[in-house]
Amino acid sequence: MTVREHDRIDQLAVGRDGRLLLAMTEDRAYGQGADVVLTEDFRQK
């Protein structure tokens, strides 16, 4: 599962302080021209 799948949750965990954590996985290279698209995918997720 990747960040571009906006309607799916990757992994959820509860931190020691009780906050909910969302872990996201991505297989695209960052910093090689696709940053705008990747950033928007992170925002939507």
Coordinates of N, CA and C in Angstrom, one line a residue:
M1 N 0.8 -1.2 0.0 CA 0.0 0.0 0.0 C 0.9 1.2 0.0
T2 N 0.5 2.2 -0.7 CA 1.3 3.4 -0.8 C 0.5 4.7 -0.5
V3 N 1.2 5.8 -0.4 CA 0.6 7.1 -0.1 C -0.4 7.5 -1.1
R4 N -0.2 7.1 -2.4 CA -1.2 7.5 -3.4 C -2.5 6.8 -3.3
E5 N -2.7 5.8 -2.5 CA -3.9 5.2 -2.2 C -4.6 5.9 -1.0
H6 N -5.2 7.0 -1.4 CA -5.7 8.0 -0.4 C -6.8 7.4 0.6
D7 N -7.5 6.4 0.1 CA -8.7 5.9 0.8 C -8.3 4.7 1.7
R8 N -7.0 4.4 1.8 CA -6.6 3.2 2.7 C -5.7 3.7 3.7
I9 N -5.8 3.0 4.9 CA -4.9 3.3 6.0 C -3.8 2.3 6.0
D10 N -2.5 2.7 6.1 CA -1.4 1.8 6.1 C -1.3 1.1 7.4
Q11 N -0.9 1.8 8.4 CA -0.7 1.2 9.8 C -1.1 2.2 10.8
L12 N -1.8 1.7 11.8 CA -2.2 2.5 13.0 C -1.5 2.0 14.2
A13 N -1.2 2.8 15.1 CA -0.6 2.4 16.4 C -1.0 3.5 17.4
V14 N -1.0 3.1 18.7 CA -1.2 4.1 19.7 C 0.1 4.3 20.5
G15 N 0.6 5.6 20.5 CA 1.8 5.9 21.2 C 1.7 5.8 22.7
R16 N 2.8 5.8 23.4 CA 2.8 5.7 24.8 C 2.0 6.8 25.5
D17 N 2.0 7.9 24.8 CA 1.3 9.1 25.4 C -0.2 9.1 25.0
G18 N -0.7 8.0 24.3 CA -2.1 7.8 24.0 C -2.5 8.4 22.6
R19 N -1.5 9.1 21.9 CA -1.9 9.6 20.6 C -1.9 8.5 19.6
L20 N -2.8 8.7 18.6 CA -2.9 7.8 17.5 C -1.8 8.1 16.4
L21 N -1.1 7.1 16.0 CA 0.0 7.3 15.0 C -0.4 6.6 13.7
L22 N -0.2 7.3 12.5 CA -0.4 6.7 11.2 C 1.0 6.6 10.5
A23 N 1.3 5.4 10.2 CA 2.6 5.1 9.5 C 2.2 5.0 8.0
M24 N 3.0 5.7 7.1 CA 2.7 5.6 5.7 C 3.9 5.1 5.0
T25 N 3.7 4.3 3.9 CA 4.7 3.7 3.2 C 4.7 4.2 1.7
E26 N 5.9 4.5 1.2 CA 5.9 5.0 -0.2 C 7.1 4.4 -0.9
D27 N 6.9 4.1 -2.2 CA 8.0 3.5 -3.0 C 8.5 4.5 -4.1
R28 N 8.1 5.7 -4.1 CA 8.6 6.7 -5.1 C 9.8 7.4 -4.5
A29 N 10.7 7.7 -5.3 CA 11.9 8.5 -4.9 C 11.5 10.0 -4.6
Y30 N 11.9 10.5 -3.5 CA 11.6 11.9 -3.2 C 12.8 12.7 -3.6
G31 N 12.5 13.9 -4.2 CA 13.5 14.8 -4.6 C 14.0 14.6 -6.0
Q32 N 13.2 13.9 -6.8 CA 13.6 13.7 -8.2 C 12.5 14.1 -9.2
G33 N 12.0 15.3 -8.9 CA 11.0 15.9 -9.8 C 9.5 15.6 -9.5
A34 N 9.2 14.6 -8.7 CA 7.8 14.3 -8.5 C 7.4 14.8 -7.1
D35 N 8.1 15.7 -6.5 CA 7.9 16.2 -5.1 C 6.5 16.8 -5.0
V36 N 6.0 17.6 -6.0 CA 4.7 18.3 -5.9 C 3.6 17.2 -5.8
V37 N 3.7 16.2 -6.7 CA 2.7 15.1 -6.6 C 2.7 14.4 -5.3
L38 N 3.9 14.0 -4.9 CA 4.1 13.2 -3.7 C 3.6 14.0 -2.5
T39 N 3.9 15.3 -2.4 CA 3.4 16.2 -1.3 C 1.9 16.2 -1.3
E40 N 1.3 16.4 -2.4 CA -0.2 16.4 -2.5 C -0.8 15.1 -2.1
D41 N -0.2 14.0 -2.4 CA -0.6 12.6 -2.0 C -0.5 12.5 -0.5
F42 N 0.5 13.0 0.1 CA 0.7 13.0 1.6 C -0.4 13.9 2.2
R43 N -0.7 15.0 1.6 CA -1.7 15.9 2.2 C -3.1 15.2 2.2
Q44 N -3.4 14.6 1.0 CA -4.7 14.0 0.9 C -4.9 12.8 1.8
K45 N -3.8 12.0 2.0 CA -3.8 10.8 2.9 C -4.1 11.3 4.3

